[in-house]
CSV table of C-alpha atoms in Angstrom, one decimal:
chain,number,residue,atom,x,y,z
J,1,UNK,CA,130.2,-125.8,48.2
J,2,UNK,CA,127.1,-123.9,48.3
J,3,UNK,CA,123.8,-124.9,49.9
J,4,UNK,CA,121.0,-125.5,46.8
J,5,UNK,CA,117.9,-123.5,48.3
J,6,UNK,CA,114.8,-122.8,47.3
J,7,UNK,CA,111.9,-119.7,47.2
J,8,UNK,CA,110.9,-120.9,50.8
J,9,UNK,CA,114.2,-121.1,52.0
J,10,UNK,CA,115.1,-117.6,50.2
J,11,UNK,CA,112.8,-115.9,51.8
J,12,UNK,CA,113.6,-117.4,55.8
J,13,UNK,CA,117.2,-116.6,55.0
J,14,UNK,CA,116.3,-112.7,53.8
J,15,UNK,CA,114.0,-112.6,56.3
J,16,UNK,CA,116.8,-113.6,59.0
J,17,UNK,CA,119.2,-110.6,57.5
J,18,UNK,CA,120.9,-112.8,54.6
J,19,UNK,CA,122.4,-110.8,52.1
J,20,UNK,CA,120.6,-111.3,48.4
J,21,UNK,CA,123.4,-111.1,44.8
J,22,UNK,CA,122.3,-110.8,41.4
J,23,UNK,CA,124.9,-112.3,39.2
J,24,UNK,CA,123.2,-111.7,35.9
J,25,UNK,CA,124.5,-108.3,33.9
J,26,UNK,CA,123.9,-105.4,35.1
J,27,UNK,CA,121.0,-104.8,32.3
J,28,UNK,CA,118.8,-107.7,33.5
J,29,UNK,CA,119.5,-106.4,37.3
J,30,UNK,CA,118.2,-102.8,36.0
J,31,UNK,CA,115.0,-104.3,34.5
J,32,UNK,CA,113.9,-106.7,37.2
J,33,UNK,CA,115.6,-107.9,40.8
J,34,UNK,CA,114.3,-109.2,43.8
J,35,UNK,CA,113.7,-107.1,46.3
J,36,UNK,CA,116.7,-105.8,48.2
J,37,UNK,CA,119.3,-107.2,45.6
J,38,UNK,CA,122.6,-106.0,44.6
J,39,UNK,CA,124.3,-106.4,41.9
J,40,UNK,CA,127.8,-108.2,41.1
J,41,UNK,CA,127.2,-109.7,37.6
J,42,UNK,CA,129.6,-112.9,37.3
J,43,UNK,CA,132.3,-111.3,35.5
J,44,UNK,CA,132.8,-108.5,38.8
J,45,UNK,CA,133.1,-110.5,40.9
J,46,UNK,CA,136.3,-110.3,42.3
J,47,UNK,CA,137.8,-109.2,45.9
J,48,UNK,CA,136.8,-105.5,45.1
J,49,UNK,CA,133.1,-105.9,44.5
J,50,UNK,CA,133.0,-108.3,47.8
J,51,UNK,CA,134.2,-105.9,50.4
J,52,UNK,CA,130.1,-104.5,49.9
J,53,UNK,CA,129.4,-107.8,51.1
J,54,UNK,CA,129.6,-108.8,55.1
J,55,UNK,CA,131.3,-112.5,55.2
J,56,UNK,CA,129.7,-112.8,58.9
J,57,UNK,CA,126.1,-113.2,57.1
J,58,UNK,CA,123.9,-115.5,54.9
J,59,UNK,CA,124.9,-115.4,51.3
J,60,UNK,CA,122.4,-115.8,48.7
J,61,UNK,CA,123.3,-115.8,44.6
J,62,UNK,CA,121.3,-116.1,42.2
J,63,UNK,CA,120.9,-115.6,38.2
J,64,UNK,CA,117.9,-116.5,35.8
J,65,UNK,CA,117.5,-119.9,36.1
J,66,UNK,CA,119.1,-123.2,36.5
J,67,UNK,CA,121.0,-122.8,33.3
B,1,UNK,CA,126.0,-118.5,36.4
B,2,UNK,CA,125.4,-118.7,39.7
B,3,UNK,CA,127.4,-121.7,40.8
B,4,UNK,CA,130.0,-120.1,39.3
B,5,UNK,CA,129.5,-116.9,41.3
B,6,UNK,CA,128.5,-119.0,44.6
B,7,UNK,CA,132.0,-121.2,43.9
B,8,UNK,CA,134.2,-118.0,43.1
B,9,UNK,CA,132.9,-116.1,46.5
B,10,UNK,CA,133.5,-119.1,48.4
B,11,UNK,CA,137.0,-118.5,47.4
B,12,UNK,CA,137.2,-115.4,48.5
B,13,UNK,CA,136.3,-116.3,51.9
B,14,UNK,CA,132.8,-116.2,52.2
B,15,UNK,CA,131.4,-119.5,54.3
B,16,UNK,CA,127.7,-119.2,54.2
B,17,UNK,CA,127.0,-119.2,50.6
B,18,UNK,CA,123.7,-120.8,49.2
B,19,UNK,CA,122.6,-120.6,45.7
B,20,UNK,CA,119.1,-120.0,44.9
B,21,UNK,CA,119.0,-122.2,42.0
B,22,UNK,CA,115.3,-121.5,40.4
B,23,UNK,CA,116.7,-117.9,40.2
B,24,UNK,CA,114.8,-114.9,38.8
B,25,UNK,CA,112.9,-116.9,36.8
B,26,UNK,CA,111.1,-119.0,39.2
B,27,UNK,CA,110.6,-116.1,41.2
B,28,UNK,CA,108.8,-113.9,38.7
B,29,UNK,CA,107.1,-116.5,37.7
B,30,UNK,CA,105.3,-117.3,41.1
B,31,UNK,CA,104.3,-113.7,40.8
B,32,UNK,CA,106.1,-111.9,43.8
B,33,UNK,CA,107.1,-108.7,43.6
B,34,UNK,CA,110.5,-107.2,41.9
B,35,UNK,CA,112.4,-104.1,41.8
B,36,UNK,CA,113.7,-102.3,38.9
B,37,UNK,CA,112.8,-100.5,35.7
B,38,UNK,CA,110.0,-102.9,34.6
B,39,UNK,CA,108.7,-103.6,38.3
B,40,UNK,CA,106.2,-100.9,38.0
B,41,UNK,CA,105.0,-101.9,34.3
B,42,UNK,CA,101.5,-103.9,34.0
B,43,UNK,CA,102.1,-107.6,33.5
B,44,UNK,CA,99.8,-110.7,32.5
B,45,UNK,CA,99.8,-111.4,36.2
B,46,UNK,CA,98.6,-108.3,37.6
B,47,UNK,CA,95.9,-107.4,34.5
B,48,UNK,CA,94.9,-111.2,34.6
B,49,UNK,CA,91.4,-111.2,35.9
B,50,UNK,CA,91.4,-113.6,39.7
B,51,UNK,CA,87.3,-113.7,40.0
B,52,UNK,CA,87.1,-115.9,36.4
B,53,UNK,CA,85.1,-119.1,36.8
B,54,UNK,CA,86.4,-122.5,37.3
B,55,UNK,CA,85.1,-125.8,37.3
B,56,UNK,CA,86.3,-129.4,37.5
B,57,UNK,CA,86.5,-131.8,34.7
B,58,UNK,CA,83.2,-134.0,36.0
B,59,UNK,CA,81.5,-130.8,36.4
B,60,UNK,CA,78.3,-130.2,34.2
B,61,UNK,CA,78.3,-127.9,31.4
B,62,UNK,CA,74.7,-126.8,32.0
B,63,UNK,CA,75.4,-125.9,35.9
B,64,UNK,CA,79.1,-124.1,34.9
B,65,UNK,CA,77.3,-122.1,32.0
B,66,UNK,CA,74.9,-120.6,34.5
B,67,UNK,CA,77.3,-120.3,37.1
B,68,UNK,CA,79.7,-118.3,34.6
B,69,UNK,CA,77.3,-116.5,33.2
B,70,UNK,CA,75.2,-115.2,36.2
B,71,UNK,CA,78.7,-113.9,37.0
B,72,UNK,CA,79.1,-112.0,33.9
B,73,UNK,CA,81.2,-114.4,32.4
B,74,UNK,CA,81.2,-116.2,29.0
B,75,UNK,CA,84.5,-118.3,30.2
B,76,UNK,CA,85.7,-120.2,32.8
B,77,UNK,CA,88.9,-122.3,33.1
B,78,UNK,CA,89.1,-126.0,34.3
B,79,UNK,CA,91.3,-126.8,36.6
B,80,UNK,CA,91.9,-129.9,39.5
B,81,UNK,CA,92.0,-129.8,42.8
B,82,UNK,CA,95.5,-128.4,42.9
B,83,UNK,CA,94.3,-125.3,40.6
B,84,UNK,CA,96.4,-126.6,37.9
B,85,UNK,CA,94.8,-125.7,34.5
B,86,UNK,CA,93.8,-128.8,32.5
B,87,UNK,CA,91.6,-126.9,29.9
B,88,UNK,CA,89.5,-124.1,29.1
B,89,UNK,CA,85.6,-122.7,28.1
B,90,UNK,CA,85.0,-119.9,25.9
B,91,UNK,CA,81.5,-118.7,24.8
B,92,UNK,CA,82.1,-121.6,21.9
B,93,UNK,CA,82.4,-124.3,24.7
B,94,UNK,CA,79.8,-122.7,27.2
B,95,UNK,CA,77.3,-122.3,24.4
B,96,UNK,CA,78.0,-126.8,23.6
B,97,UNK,CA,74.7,-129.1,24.8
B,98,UNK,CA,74.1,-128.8,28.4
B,99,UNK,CA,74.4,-132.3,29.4
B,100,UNK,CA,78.0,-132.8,28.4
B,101,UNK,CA,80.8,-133.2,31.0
B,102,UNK,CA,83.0,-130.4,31.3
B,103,UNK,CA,85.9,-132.8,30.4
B,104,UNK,CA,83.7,-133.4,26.7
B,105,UNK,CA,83.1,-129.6,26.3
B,106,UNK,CA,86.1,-128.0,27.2
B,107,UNK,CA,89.4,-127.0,24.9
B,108,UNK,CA,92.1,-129.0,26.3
B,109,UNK,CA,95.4,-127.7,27.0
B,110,UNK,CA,95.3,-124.3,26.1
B,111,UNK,CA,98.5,-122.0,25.6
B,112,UNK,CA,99.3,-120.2,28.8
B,113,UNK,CA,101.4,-117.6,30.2
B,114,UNK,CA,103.5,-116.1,33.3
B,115,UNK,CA,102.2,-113.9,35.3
B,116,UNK,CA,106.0,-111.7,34.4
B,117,UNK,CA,105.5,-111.6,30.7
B,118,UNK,CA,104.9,-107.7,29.9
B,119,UNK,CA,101.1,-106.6,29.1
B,120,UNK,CA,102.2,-105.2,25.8
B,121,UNK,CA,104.2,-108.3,24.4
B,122,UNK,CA,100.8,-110.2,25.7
B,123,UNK,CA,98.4,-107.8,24.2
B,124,UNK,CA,100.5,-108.2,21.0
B,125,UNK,CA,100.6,-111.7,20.8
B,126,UNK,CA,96.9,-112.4,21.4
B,127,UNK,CA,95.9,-110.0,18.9
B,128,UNK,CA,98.4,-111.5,16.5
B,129,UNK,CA,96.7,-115.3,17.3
B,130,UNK,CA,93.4,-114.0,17.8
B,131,UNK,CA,93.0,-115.1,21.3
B,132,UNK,CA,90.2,-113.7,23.5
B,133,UNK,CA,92.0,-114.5,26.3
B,134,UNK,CA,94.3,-116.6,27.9
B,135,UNK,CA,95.2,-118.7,31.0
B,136,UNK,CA,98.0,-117.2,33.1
B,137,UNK,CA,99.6,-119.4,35.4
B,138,UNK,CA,102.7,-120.3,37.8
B,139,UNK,CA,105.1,-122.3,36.5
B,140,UNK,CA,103.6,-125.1,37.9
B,141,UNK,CA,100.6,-124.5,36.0
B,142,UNK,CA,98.5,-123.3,38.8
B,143,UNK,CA,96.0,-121.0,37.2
B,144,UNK,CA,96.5,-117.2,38.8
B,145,UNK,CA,93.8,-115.5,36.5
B,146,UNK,CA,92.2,-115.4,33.0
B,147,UNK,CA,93.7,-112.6,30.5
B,148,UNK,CA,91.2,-111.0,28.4
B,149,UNK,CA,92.5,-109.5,25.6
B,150,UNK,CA,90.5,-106.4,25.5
B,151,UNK,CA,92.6,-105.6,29.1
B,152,UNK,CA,95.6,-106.1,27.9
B,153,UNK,CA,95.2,-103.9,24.5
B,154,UNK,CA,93.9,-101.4,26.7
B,155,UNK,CA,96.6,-101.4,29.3
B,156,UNK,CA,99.3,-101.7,26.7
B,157,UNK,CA,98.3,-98.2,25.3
B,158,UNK,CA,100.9,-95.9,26.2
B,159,UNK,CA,103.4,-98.4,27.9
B,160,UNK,CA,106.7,-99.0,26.5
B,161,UNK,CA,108.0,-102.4,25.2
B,162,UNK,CA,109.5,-104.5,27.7
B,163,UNK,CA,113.7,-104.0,26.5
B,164,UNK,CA,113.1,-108.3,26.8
B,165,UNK,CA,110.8,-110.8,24.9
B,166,UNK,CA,109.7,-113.1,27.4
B,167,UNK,CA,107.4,-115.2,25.8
């Protein structure tokens, strides 16, 4: 199960090379992401859209809010 | 969303997964920096004046009014000792009997605002409610700056609506 973090902990995982995912749509992700995101809205993501992720590194999704 | 993305990834092998669960919301609204079409766009955060006045509730109306105003303001915002906003003095409030605590003069609990919200949906909406300005502050209510109207008209000139409402 995932680790809950929080903005602190976001940014001393980024800051240690952790790998940042947008899951919103692709829309949202053109308007406004945090800085170095990528983006795999929820639907995409599948074992295609993963290989541009590295599994050896710190994973970090995120979408608008706690909803 | 995301726990669904963060559970789906896990399945497909990934072991250090961690779900920032305030998402994009919380971090707009703290008022760091994005990327992306709207990143560059004034917001209420970055037109929202940082040098307005403040004052605590026990504070004395007479000693705030000349403070404020031998700053070249006719507001200040009230806040603890946190910076969260509790209330606010425009020229109505400032202009009240001296002797009156700040907590007696002040408008309590005014509307505030996000420091993501786009400066033309703000400049909109406080012409539409015929606000001279506003509070704009975290989403914990810390107080990041006052809006004053007449900025965010003028900044709104020329920039295109925000493809989102986010008020």
């Amino acid at each position: 199960m995932a680790t809950l973090i929080d903005r602190d902990q976001l940014q001393e995982l980024v800051a240690r090379g952790a790998q940042l995912v947008e899951v919103l749509p692709a829309d949202e992700y053109k308007e406004d992401h945090l800085p170095g995101a990528i983006s795999i809205p929820l639907r995409q993501v599948n074992r295609e859209s993963a290989k541009q992720l590295d599994p050896s590194r710190d994973l970090i999704v995120y979408c608008w809010d706690m909803a | 969303m995301a726990p669904r993305a963060a559970a789906r990834l896990e399945l497909l092998g990934f072991r250090q997964v961690h779900e920032y669960k305030p998402g994009k919301l919380d971090w707009m609204a703290s008022g760091r920096p994005t990327e992306g079409e709207n990143s560059t766009r004034p917001r209420a955060g970055t037109v929202a004046r940082k040098d307005v006045p403040v004052c605590a509730p026990a504070d004395r109306l007479a000693d705030v009014r000349d403070r404020a105003r031998g700053a070249g303001w006719d507001a200040a915002v009230v806040v603890d000792g946190e910076r969260v906003v509790l209330g606010l003095l425009r020229a109505a409030e400032l202009a009240k009997e001296g002797e009156l605590s700040i907590e007696e003069a002040m408008r309590p609990g005014p509307s505030t605002f996000r420091p993501y919200v786009p400066i033309k949906e703000m400049a909109d909406y406080l012409t539409g409610h015929k606000l001279e300005s506003s509070p704009v502050t975290t989403l914990d209510g810390k107080l990041v700056g006052l809006l004053l109207k007449a900025d965010a008209v003028r900044e709104a000139e020329g920039c295109p609506d925000c493809v989102r409402k986010m008020i």
